[in-house]
Coordinates of C-alpha atoms and ligand atoms in Angstrom, one line a residue:
Chain U
M1 CA -100.7 -6.0 -86.7
A2 CA -103.2 -5.2 -88.5
I3 CA -105.2 -5.9 -91.9
T4 CA -106.4 -2.2 -93.2
I5 CA -109.3 -2.4 -95.3
N6 CA -110.8 0.3 -96.6
G7 CA -109.6 2.4 -94.4
T8 CA -109.9 0.8 -91.1
A9 CA -108.0 -1.5 -89.8
Y10 CA -108.8 -5.1 -88.6
S11 CA -106.7 -8.1 -86.8
P12 CA -105.8 -10.9 -88.9
P13 CA -108.2 -14.3 -88.3
Q14 CA -106.6 -16.4 -86.1
D15 CA -107.0 -19.2 -87.8
A16 CA -104.7 -18.7 -90.8
R17 CA -106.5 -20.8 -93.0
V18 CA -109.1 -17.9 -93.7
S19 CA -108.3 -16.2 -96.9
L20 CA -108.8 -12.7 -97.7
L21 CA -111.9 -13.8 -100.1
D22 CA -113.7 -15.2 -96.6
L23 CA -112.3 -12.0 -94.2
L24 CA -113.9 -9.3 -96.5
R25 CA -117.4 -12.2 -97.2
E26 CA -117.9 -14.1 -94.3
R27 CA -116.4 -12.4 -91.5
L28 CA -116.5 -8.5 -92.5
G29 CA -119.7 -8.7 -94.3
L30 CA -118.0 -6.5 -97.1
S31 CA -119.8 -9.1 -99.9
G32 CA -119.2 -6.8 -103.0
T33 CA -116.2 -8.8 -103.5
K34 CA -117.3 -12.3 -105.3
K35 CA -116.9 -15.3 -104.6
G36 CA -116.5 -17.5 -108.0
C37 CA -114.1 -20.2 -108.9
D38 CA -112.4 -19.8 -105.4
Q39 CA -109.2 -21.1 -107.2
G40 CA -107.5 -17.8 -109.4
A41 CA -109.6 -18.6 -112.5
C42 CA -111.9 -16.0 -112.6
G43 CA -111.0 -12.7 -111.0
A44 CA -114.4 -12.1 -109.4
C45 CA -112.4 -11.3 -106.4
T46 CA -110.2 -9.5 -107.7
V47 CA -108.9 -6.7 -104.4
L48 CA -106.2 -4.2 -104.5
V49 CA -103.4 -4.9 -101.3
D50 CA -101.6 -1.8 -101.5
G51 CA -103.1 -0.5 -105.0
E52 CA -102.3 -4.0 -106.8
R53 CA -104.8 -5.9 -108.2
I54 CA -104.8 -9.3 -106.7
L55 CA -106.8 -12.0 -106.4
S56 CA -108.0 -12.7 -103.1
C57 CA -109.3 -16.1 -102.8
L58 CA -105.9 -17.2 -103.1
T59 CA -104.3 -14.9 -100.6
L60 CA -105.1 -16.3 -96.8
A61 CA -105.1 -13.3 -94.6
V62 CA -102.7 -13.9 -93.0
Q63 CA -100.5 -12.8 -95.6
V64 CA -101.4 -9.7 -95.9
D65 CA -101.2 -8.4 -92.5
G66 CA -99.7 -4.8 -92.4
R67 CA -100.7 -3.9 -95.5
A68 CA -104.0 -2.2 -97.3
V69 CA -106.7 -3.9 -99.1
T70 CA -109.1 -1.7 -100.7
T71 CA -112.2 -3.5 -101.9
I72 CA -115.5 -2.5 -104.2
E73 CA -116.9 -1.2 -101.5
G74 CA -113.4 1.1 -100.9
L75 CA -113.8 3.0 -104.0
S76 CA -116.6 5.8 -103.5
E77 CA -115.6 9.2 -101.7
D78 CA -118.1 11.2 -100.2
G79 CA -121.3 9.1 -101.7
A80 CA -119.9 9.3 -105.4
L81 CA -119.0 6.8 -107.2
H82 CA -115.9 6.5 -108.9
P83 CA -115.2 7.4 -112.6
L84 CA -114.8 3.9 -113.0
Q85 CA -118.0 2.7 -111.5
Q86 CA -119.6 5.7 -113.3
A87 CA -118.3 4.6 -116.8
F88 CA -119.4 0.7 -115.8
I89 CA -123.6 2.3 -115.5
V90 CA -122.7 4.7 -118.2
H91 CA -121.6 1.5 -121.3
D92 CA -124.0 -1.1 -119.7
G93 CA -120.6 -3.1 -118.2
F94 CA -122.8 -5.3 -117.0
Q95 CA -125.7 -7.2 -117.1
C96 CA -126.1 -9.8 -113.5
G97 CA -123.2 -7.6 -111.9
Y98 CA -121.6 -10.4 -110.2
C99 CA -118.1 -9.7 -112.5
T100 CA -118.5 -6.0 -111.9
P101 CA -116.4 -5.5 -108.7
G102 CA -113.8 -7.4 -109.9
Q103 CA -113.8 -5.9 -112.9
I104 CA -114.0 -2.3 -111.4
C105 CA -111.2 -3.4 -109.2
S106 CA -109.1 -5.1 -112.0
A107 CA -109.4 -2.3 -114.0
I108 CA -107.8 0.2 -111.3
G109 CA -105.1 -1.8 -111.1
M110 CA -104.3 -2.4 -114.3
A111 CA -104.1 1.9 -114.6
A112 CA -102.0 2.6 -112.6
E113 CA -99.5 -0.7 -114.0
V114 CA -99.9 1.0 -117.3
R115 CA -98.8 4.3 -115.3
R116 CA -95.4 2.9 -114.3
G117 CA -94.6 1.4 -117.8
V118 CA -95.5 -2.0 -117.3
P119 CA -95.6 -3.9 -121.1
S120 CA -98.6 -6.7 -121.1
V121 CA -97.7 -9.6 -123.9
V122 CA -99.1 -7.9 -127.1
T123 CA -97.3 -4.4 -126.2
A124 CA -95.2 -4.7 -129.6
D125 CA -92.2 -2.7 -127.9
L126 CA -90.7 -3.7 -124.7
G127 CA -88.4 -1.0 -124.6
A128 CA -91.2 1.6 -124.7
D129 CA -92.3 3.8 -121.1
A130 CA -95.4 3.8 -121.7
P131 CA -98.0 1.7 -123.1
V132 CA -100.6 2.8 -125.7
L133 CA -103.9 1.4 -124.6
S134 CA -105.4 0.1 -127.8
D135 CA -108.2 -2.0 -127.5
D136 CA -105.8 -5.5 -127.8
E137 CA -104.5 -3.9 -125.0
L138 CA -107.5 -3.2 -123.0
R139 CA -108.9 -7.2 -123.9
E140 CA -105.7 -9.3 -122.9
R141 CA -104.4 -6.9 -119.4
M142 CA -107.7 -7.2 -118.4
S143 CA -108.6 -11.3 -119.4
G144 CA -107.9 -12.6 -115.6
N145 CA -112.1 -10.7 -115.3
L146 CA -114.3 -13.4 -117.3
C147 CA -117.3 -12.4 -117.8
R148 CA -120.3 -15.1 -118.2
C149 CA -122.7 -12.4 -119.3
G150 CA -120.4 -11.2 -122.3
A151 CA -120.3 -7.6 -121.4
Y152 CA -117.3 -7.7 -122.6
N153 CA -118.0 -5.0 -124.9
G154 CA -119.5 -2.4 -122.9
I155 CA -116.4 -3.1 -119.7
I156 CA -114.0 -1.9 -122.5
D157 CA -115.8 0.3 -123.3
A158 CA -115.9 2.2 -119.9
I159 CA -112.6 1.7 -118.9
R160 CA -111.5 2.8 -122.6
E161 CA -113.1 6.0 -121.4
T162 CA -112.2 6.3 -118.5
Y163 CA -108.5 5.5 -118.5
A164 CA -107.3 6.0 -122.7
T165 CA -108.7 9.6 -121.7
E166 CA -106.2 10.1 -118.7
A167 CA -103.8 9.2 -120.7
A168 CA -104.4 11.4 -123.9
E169 CA -104.0 13.8 -120.7
Chain O
M1 CA -107.8 -27.5 -95.4
T2 CA -105.7 -29.2 -92.6
P3 CA -104.7 -26.9 -90.2
F4 CA -101.2 -25.1 -90.3
T5 CA -99.3 -22.5 -88.3
F6 CA -98.0 -19.7 -90.3
A7 CA -95.0 -17.9 -90.0
R8 CA -93.7 -14.6 -91.8
A9 CA -89.2 -15.1 -92.0
G10 CA -87.1 -12.3 -91.0
D11 CA -84.2 -14.1 -92.7
T12 CA -83.0 -16.5 -94.8
A13 CA -81.3 -18.4 -91.7
E14 CA -84.7 -18.8 -89.6
A15 CA -86.8 -19.3 -93.1
L16 CA -84.7 -22.7 -93.1
R17 CA -84.5 -23.4 -89.6
Q18 CA -88.7 -22.7 -90.1
G19 CA -88.1 -25.4 -93.1
E20 CA -86.2 -27.7 -91.8
R21 CA -89.5 -29.1 -89.5
A22 CA -91.6 -31.9 -91.2
G23 CA -95.0 -30.9 -92.2
T24 CA -93.8 -27.3 -93.5
K25 CA -94.1 -25.7 -97.3
Y26 CA -92.4 -22.4 -98.2
L27 CA -95.2 -19.6 -98.7
G28 CA -94.5 -17.6 -102.3
G29 CA -97.8 -16.1 -103.0
G30 CA -99.6 -18.6 -102.3
T31 CA -101.3 -18.6 -105.7
N32 CA -100.3 -22.6 -106.1
L33 CA -99.6 -24.0 -102.8
V34 CA -102.7 -22.1 -101.0
D35 CA -105.0 -23.9 -104.2
L36 CA -103.3 -27.3 -104.0
M37 CA -104.0 -27.3 -100.3
R38 CA -107.9 -26.6 -100.7
E39 CA -107.0 -29.6 -102.8
Q40 CA -106.2 -31.7 -99.7
I41 CA -103.1 -32.0 -102.6
E42 CA -101.0 -30.5 -100.1
A43 CA -101.4 -30.6 -96.2
P44 CA -98.7 -28.9 -94.5
T45 CA -98.4 -28.3 -90.7
A46 CA -96.9 -25.4 -91.2
L47 CA -95.9 -22.6 -93.9
V48 CA -93.4 -20.5 -93.9
D49 CA -93.9 -17.0 -96.0
V50 CA -90.7 -15.8 -97.7
T51 CA -92.0 -13.5 -99.7
G52 CA -90.1 -10.4 -96.7
L53 CA -86.7 -12.2 -98.6
S54 CA -84.6 -11.3 -101.1
S55 CA -87.1 -9.7 -103.5
G56 CA -84.8 -7.2 -105.9
I57 CA -83.0 -7.6 -109.2
E58 CA -79.3 -6.7 -109.0
E59 CA -77.0 -5.7 -112.2
T60 CA -73.9 -9.0 -111.7
G61 CA -70.5 -8.3 -112.6
G62 CA -70.0 -9.2 -116.6
G63 CA -73.4 -7.4 -117.7
G64 CA -75.5 -10.8 -115.8
L65 CA -78.0 -10.1 -113.3
L66 CA -79.6 -11.9 -110.5
I67 CA -82.8 -12.2 -109.4
G68 CA -84.0 -12.9 -105.6
A69 CA -86.6 -15.5 -105.5
A70 CA -89.1 -13.7 -103.9
T71 CA -90.2 -11.1 -106.8
R72 CA -92.5 -11.1 -108.2
N73 CA -93.2 -11.9 -111.5
T74 CA -94.8 -8.8 -113.2
A75 CA -91.7 -6.9 -110.9
V76 CA -89.5 -9.1 -113.5
A77 CA -91.0 -8.5 -116.7
E78 CA -91.3 -4.6 -116.3
H79 CA -88.1 -4.5 -115.1
R80 CA -85.9 -2.4 -117.9
L81 CA -82.9 -4.2 -117.7
I82 CA -85.1 -7.7 -117.9
R83 CA -86.8 -5.9 -120.4
T84 CA -84.1 -4.5 -123.2
R85 CA -81.7 -7.7 -122.0
Y86 CA -83.7 -10.8 -122.0
P87 CA -87.3 -10.0 -124.1
L88 CA -87.8 -13.8 -124.4
L89 CA -87.8 -14.2 -120.4
A90 CA -90.3 -10.3 -120.5
R91 CA -92.7 -12.2 -122.7
A92 CA -93.2 -15.3 -121.4
I93 CA -93.6 -14.3 -117.7
L94 CA -96.6 -11.7 -119.4
A95 CA -98.3 -14.6 -121.4
G96 CA -98.5 -16.5 -118.3
A97 CA -101.3 -16.5 -115.9
S98 CA -103.1 -13.0 -115.4
G99 CA -102.2 -9.4 -114.2
Q100 CA -103.8 -10.7 -111.2
I101 CA -101.5 -13.7 -110.1
R102 CA -98.6 -12.9 -112.0
N103 CA -98.4 -8.9 -108.9
M104 CA -98.6 -12.9 -107.0
A105 CA -97.0 -15.4 -107.6
T106 CA -92.8 -14.8 -107.1
V107 CA -89.5 -16.0 -109.2
A108 CA -88.7 -19.7 -106.5
G109 CA -92.7 -20.0 -106.4
N110 CA -93.4 -19.8 -110.6
M111 CA -90.6 -22.7 -110.7
L112 CA -92.1 -25.0 -108.3
Q113 CA -95.6 -24.2 -109.3
R114 CA -97.0 -28.4 -109.7
T115 CA -98.7 -29.6 -113.4
R116 CA -101.7 -28.4 -114.0
C117 CA -103.3 -32.3 -114.8
A118 CA -106.3 -33.0 -114.2
Y119 CA -105.9 -35.9 -112.9
F120 CA -103.0 -34.7 -110.5
Y121 CA -106.2 -32.5 -109.3
D122 CA -109.1 -35.0 -109.2
E123 CA -108.7 -36.9 -106.2
A124 CA -111.1 -40.1 -107.8
A125 CA -108.4 -40.1 -110.3
R126 CA -105.0 -43.0 -109.9
C127 CA -101.8 -40.4 -110.4
N128 CA -98.6 -41.9 -109.2
K129 CA -97.5 -37.9 -108.6
R130 CA -99.7 -38.1 -105.6
A131 CA -99.4 -41.4 -104.5
P132 CA -97.3 -43.0 -105.8
G133 CA -97.3 -46.4 -107.4
V134 CA -100.8 -45.9 -107.7
G135 CA -100.8 -45.9 -111.4
C136 CA -101.4 -43.1 -113.6
D137 CA -105.1 -42.1 -115.2
A138 CA -103.8 -40.3 -117.7
I139 CA -101.8 -42.4 -119.9
D140 CA -104.6 -44.0 -121.2
G141 CA -107.2 -41.1 -120.7
F142 CA -107.7 -37.9 -122.0
N143 CA -104.3 -36.7 -122.8
R144 CA -104.6 -33.6 -125.3
M145 CA -102.8 -31.2 -122.8
H146 CA -100.0 -33.7 -122.2
A147 CA -96.6 -35.1 -123.0
I148 CA -94.5 -36.0 -125.3
L149 CA -90.8 -35.9 -125.0
G150 CA -88.9 -37.4 -122.2
A151 CA -92.4 -38.9 -120.4
S152 CA -92.5 -42.1 -119.3
P153 CA -94.6 -45.0 -118.2
A154 CA -95.5 -43.5 -114.9
C155 CA -96.6 -40.0 -115.9
V156 CA -96.8 -37.7 -118.7
A157 CA -97.5 -34.8 -117.0
T158 CA -96.1 -31.5 -118.1
H159 CA -94.5 -28.3 -115.8
P160 CA -97.0 -25.6 -116.6
S161 CA -94.7 -22.7 -116.1
D162 CA -93.8 -20.1 -119.2
M163 CA -91.0 -18.5 -117.1
C164 CA -89.3 -21.3 -117.1
V165 CA -89.0 -22.1 -120.8
A166 CA -87.4 -18.7 -121.4
L167 CA -85.0 -19.4 -118.1
A168 CA -84.1 -23.4 -119.3
A169 CA -82.8 -21.1 -123.4
I170 CA -81.3 -18.3 -121.4
G171 CA -79.5 -21.0 -119.0
A172 CA -80.0 -19.3 -115.9
T173 CA -78.7 -20.9 -112.6
V174 CA -80.5 -21.0 -109.7
H175 CA -79.3 -20.6 -106.1
L176 CA -79.3 -22.1 -103.5
Q177 CA -79.8 -22.7 -99.6
G178 CA -79.9 -25.3 -97.3
A179 CA -78.7 -27.0 -94.3
G180 CA -75.2 -27.8 -96.0
G181 CA -75.0 -24.5 -97.0
A182 CA -75.2 -23.2 -100.1
R183 CA -74.9 -24.1 -103.7
T184 CA -75.9 -23.3 -107.2
L185 CA -77.6 -25.5 -109.7
P186 CA -77.6 -25.6 -113.6
F187 CA -81.4 -24.0 -114.3
T188 CA -81.9 -27.0 -116.6
D189 CA -81.3 -29.7 -113.8
L190 CA -83.4 -28.5 -111.2
H191 CA -86.5 -30.0 -112.7
R192 CA -85.9 -34.3 -113.3
L193 CA -88.3 -36.3 -116.0
P194 CA -91.0 -38.3 -114.1
E195 CA -89.0 -42.4 -114.3
G196 CA -90.4 -44.4 -111.5
R197 CA -90.5 -41.7 -109.4
P198 CA -92.6 -38.3 -110.8
D199 CA -94.0 -37.2 -106.9
I200 CA -90.0 -35.3 -107.1
E201 CA -90.4 -33.3 -109.1
T202 CA -86.7 -31.0 -108.5
L203 CA -83.4 -31.8 -107.1
L204 CA -83.9 -30.2 -104.2
E205 CA -83.4 -31.2 -100.6
P206 CA -85.9 -31.5 -98.2
G207 CA -86.2 -27.5 -96.1
E208 CA -83.3 -26.4 -99.4
L209 CA -85.0 -22.8 -100.0
I210 CA -84.5 -21.3 -103.6
T211 CA -82.3 -17.8 -102.7
G212 CA -82.7 -16.0 -106.4
V213 CA -81.7 -16.8 -110.1
E214 CA -79.5 -15.3 -112.0
L215 CA -79.1 -14.7 -115.7
P216 CA -75.8 -15.1 -117.5
A217 CA -74.8 -12.4 -119.8
L218 CA -76.0 -13.0 -123.2
P219 CA -76.1 -9.7 -125.1
F220 CA -77.2 -11.5 -128.0
A221 CA -80.7 -12.2 -126.4
V222 CA -81.6 -8.9 -127.3
R223 CA -82.6 -10.8 -130.4
S224 CA -84.7 -13.4 -128.7
T225 CA -88.8 -13.9 -127.9
Y226 CA -91.3 -16.5 -126.5
R227 CA -94.3 -17.6 -128.5
K228 CA -97.0 -19.3 -126.8
V229 CA -99.9 -21.6 -128.1
R230 CA -103.2 -22.1 -126.1
D231 CA -106.4 -22.9 -126.4
R232 CA -108.1 -19.1 -125.9
S233 CA -105.5 -15.7 -126.7
S234 CA -105.0 -15.4 -123.2
Y235 CA -105.2 -16.7 -119.8
A236 CA -104.6 -20.6 -120.7
F237 CA -102.0 -22.7 -120.0
A238 CA -100.0 -23.5 -123.3
L239 CA -100.4 -26.3 -126.0
V240 CA -96.6 -26.0 -126.6
S241 CA -94.3 -22.5 -126.2
V242 CA -90.9 -21.4 -128.4
A243 CA -88.0 -19.7 -126.0
A244 CA -85.6 -18.7 -128.7
A245 CA -82.6 -16.3 -129.3
V246 CA -80.6 -16.4 -132.3
D247 CA -76.7 -14.8 -132.2
L248 CA -76.3 -14.0 -136.0
A249 CA -72.8 -13.4 -137.6
E250 CA -71.5 -10.8 -139.7
D251 CA -71.7 -13.2 -143.0
G252 CA -75.7 -13.7 -142.0
T253 CA -74.9 -17.4 -140.8
V254 CA -76.4 -18.7 -136.9
R255 CA -73.8 -18.5 -134.5
E256 CA -75.5 -19.2 -131.8
A257 CA -78.6 -19.8 -131.0
R258 CA -81.1 -20.4 -127.9
L259 CA -84.2 -22.8 -128.2
A260 CA -86.7 -24.5 -125.2
L261 CA -90.1 -25.9 -125.8
G262 CA -92.9 -25.3 -123.3
G263 CA -96.1 -27.3 -123.1
V264 CA -94.2 -30.7 -123.8
A265 CA -92.7 -32.2 -121.3
H266 CA -92.3 -33.1 -117.7
K267 CA -89.5 -29.9 -117.0
P268 CA -88.9 -26.6 -119.3
W269 CA -87.2 -28.2 -122.4
R270 CA -83.8 -27.1 -123.7
A271 CA -83.4 -28.2 -127.2
F272 CA -80.2 -28.7 -127.2
R273 CA -79.9 -30.8 -130.5
A274 CA -81.8 -28.1 -132.2
E275 CA -79.2 -25.6 -131.3
A276 CA -76.2 -27.5 -132.7
A277 CA -78.3 -27.8 -135.5
L278 CA -78.2 -24.6 -136.1
I279 CA -74.6 -23.0 -135.6
G280 CA -73.1 -22.4 -138.9
A281 CA -76.8 -22.6 -140.9
Q282 CA -77.3 -19.7 -143.5
P283 CA -81.5 -18.9 -141.8
S284 CA -83.7 -20.2 -144.2
E285 CA -87.4 -22.0 -143.5
N286 CA -85.8 -25.4 -144.3
A287 CA -82.8 -24.6 -141.9
F288 CA -85.4 -24.0 -139.1
R289 CA -87.6 -26.5 -140.4
A290 CA -84.4 -29.4 -139.7
A291 CA -84.1 -28.0 -136.2
A292 CA -87.3 -27.6 -135.5
E293 CA -87.2 -31.6 -136.5
A294 CA -84.0 -32.4 -134.5
A295 CA -85.4 -30.8 -131.5
L296 CA -88.5 -33.0 -131.4
E297 CA -86.8 -36.1 -132.4
G298 CA -88.1 -39.2 -129.9
A299 CA -91.0 -37.3 -129.4
A300 CA -93.9 -39.7 -128.7
P301 CA -97.3 -39.5 -129.0
L302 CA -100.7 -40.0 -127.0
A303 CA -103.8 -40.8 -127.4
D304 CA -105.1 -37.2 -128.0
N305 CA -101.7 -34.9 -128.5
A306 CA -99.9 -36.0 -131.5
F307 CA -101.0 -32.4 -132.8
K308 CA -98.6 -31.0 -130.9
I309 CA -95.2 -32.6 -132.2
E310 CA -96.0 -30.6 -136.0
L311 CA -96.7 -28.0 -134.1
A312 CA -93.6 -27.3 -131.9
K313 CA -91.9 -28.2 -135.3
R314 CA -94.0 -25.7 -137.1
T315 CA -94.3 -23.1 -133.7
I316 CA -90.5 -23.2 -133.6
T317 CA -90.0 -23.2 -137.0
A318 CA -92.5 -19.8 -137.7
V319 CA -90.7 -17.9 -133.9
L320 CA -86.6 -19.1 -135.7
A321 CA -87.8 -17.3 -139.1
E322 CA -89.6 -14.2 -137.0
L323 CA -85.9 -13.5 -135.1
T324 CA -83.8 -13.8 -138.5
G325 CA -86.1 -11.3 -140.2
V326 CA -86.7 -15.0 -142.9
S327 CA -90.3 -14.9 -144.3
A328 CA -91.9 -18.3 -143.4
Ligands
FAD1 C1 -105.9 -20.1 -113.2 C2 -104.3 -20.3 -113.3 C3 -103.7 -19.8 -114.4 C4 -102.3 -19.8 -114.1 N1 -101.3 -19.5 -116.0 C5 -100.6 -19.9 -116.2 C6 -100.0 -20.2 -117.1 O1 -100.2 -19.5 -118.1 N2 -98.7 -20.0 -117.5 C7 -98.2 -20.3 -115.9 O2 -96.4 -19.6 -115.9 N3 -98.3 -20.5 -114.5 C8 -99.6 -20.0 -115.1 N4 -100.1 -20.2 -113.5 C9 -99.3 -20.7 -112.0 C10 -99.0 -19.4 -111.8 O3 -97.5 -19.2 -112.0 C11 -98.1 -20.0 -110.2 O4 -98.9 -20.3 -109.7 C12 -96.9 -19.1 -109.9 O5 -96.2 -19.0 -110.7 C13 -96.6 -19.3 -108.3 O6 -95.5 -19.2 -108.0 P1 -96.2 -19.0 -106.1 O7 -94.9 -17.5 -105.2 O8 -97.6 -18.2 -105.7 O9 -96.1 -20.0 -105.6 P2 -96.7 -20.8 -104.2 O10 -97.8 -21.2 -105.0 O11 -96.7 -19.6 -103.2 O12 -95.5 -21.5 -104.1 C14 -95.2 -23.3 -104.9 C15 -94.2 -23.7 -104.4 O13 -93.3 -23.5 -104.6 C16 -92.3 -23.3 -102.9 N5 -92.1 -22.4 -102.8 C17 -92.1 -21.2 -102.8 N6 -91.0 -19.8 -102.5 C18 -89.8 -20.9 -102.1 C19 -88.8 -20.9 -102.1 N7 -88.3 -19.5 -102.1 N8 -87.2 -21.9 -102.2 C20 -88.1 -23.5 -101.6 N9 -88.9 -23.2 -102.7 C21 -90.3 -22.4 -102.3 C22 -94.0 -23.4 -102.0 O14 -93.4 -24.3 -100.9 C23 -95.3 -24.4 -103.2 O15 -94.9 -25.4 -103.1 C24 -101.4 -19.9 -112.8 C25 -102.1 -20.0 -112.6 C26 -103.7 -20.2 -111.6 C27 -104.3 -20.1 -110.5
FES2 S1 -112.4 -16.8 -107.0 FE1 -111.1 -16.1 -107.0 S2 -110.4 -15.8 -109.1 FE2 -112.0 -16.8 -109.3
FES3 S1 -121.5 -8.7 -116.1 FE1 -122.3 -11.4 -114.9 S2 -120.8 -12.0 -115.7 FE2 -120.5 -10.4 -116.3

């Protein structure tokens, strides 16, 4: 089998100890995905696996054999930034930028969860089909991504503009 | 990390065959096990990925649900029947970890996650869970996060799961499969209290596989919730948490109640005494406070965590008031 990363197939590492994060950064040179804590506590390493957001630091690369991984490097199309990437620039969604790839991958996965009707702990009506993306909802759903620069307001503005508009359509 | 082999189990029989071998551990999402392996606290020589095994949610006859062991935490919380029939379970799961971790974590892995006691993680500290018999540095250390109920002189660690608190309140049943065949355990019996052997955390036999968890029909759980009190409003473990469901009779008195606590003990803590105290009570702040007193009877604080006793009482009272529309 193979791990598909941003559309290209790679064979899984021989050594089962290699995390998906280390495979990406150290072996494939895809250094956009960041290592913050390496223990699941910061979200900097967030990538999408078959469209779902996960932490690559707590994933063994062999676990995603046969699946499709999308990293920050795989988001632009024909050289054009993903709309959320553009929105992060417009809204100053970062200072140092270290948490940004994880924030963006996480928000893309989060938006897919919302479309599917996944509730959050701040959703008042668990029976509702379509959660309303209030700022409280956005902050709760993005709480797995820490930003030590504290760019949270810009991050939320960028995500709100990209996805709350989508929800309204 | 110690080197290990990795294999995916195609079916339960294959998983059990591989799981029988010494040094083998089953792998769910890996969110706890991979971390503990990196810290050298766990050092299996073989991992068997069991996420390809049962991952569905099925209705059982009579209004219950059977959740496959490999079902991801997100998939449980988003399932319509869980959200509508067992809101306390959906809310407990959603109160735990982060969106990313819930997408990875499995139901069985969540049940068997190990304590977050800092001394358990710290190789330089003494910990009877890591090295039975060496002593416990938490008892006289920084123990703000530690147990107030059911602890022993050997261990004061808490079980960190949110989901498990709801499963205890619901009165779920765990389905197991081992070399000796299949069996079930009441969920509240799955985890042990530490006593003299805090390293033995559950009643699972070596190599035994969790195949699922069954929720009994509990119609009154439509009136249920989960409240988690923590140091920051999200992405933090519980100081204290409460899962509760209340059934009110026609005359407004409590016909039946379910109550379980998290963050207070070595296992998800079902508050049977408090449940009994609630039966027949007219909902009121006083009645709920009395039940809360019953729940915390025998609580023994450590140097830093006496606050948890009052916090648990107030949280219980507030949750019961919320569920019954009493203003507290
Ligand atoms: C930063 C961070 C914050 C967190 N915050 C919270 C929180 O607030 N609340 C909370 O509840 N949890 C929290 N967690 C813990 C998280 O919920 C658990 O790590 C997760 O549920 C474990 O599930 P898993 O499938 O990844 O288990 P794994 O790590 O794969 O496995 C855990 C254990 O279960 C065993 N196992 C797995 N499947 C089976 C099976 N079918 N049969 C027998 N044994 C099996 C494994 O051998 C291992 O011993 C947090 C974790 C992190 C990293
Ligand atoms: S590097 Fe993965 S969560 Fe911090
Ligand atoms: S921009 Fe620096 S950590 Fe978020």
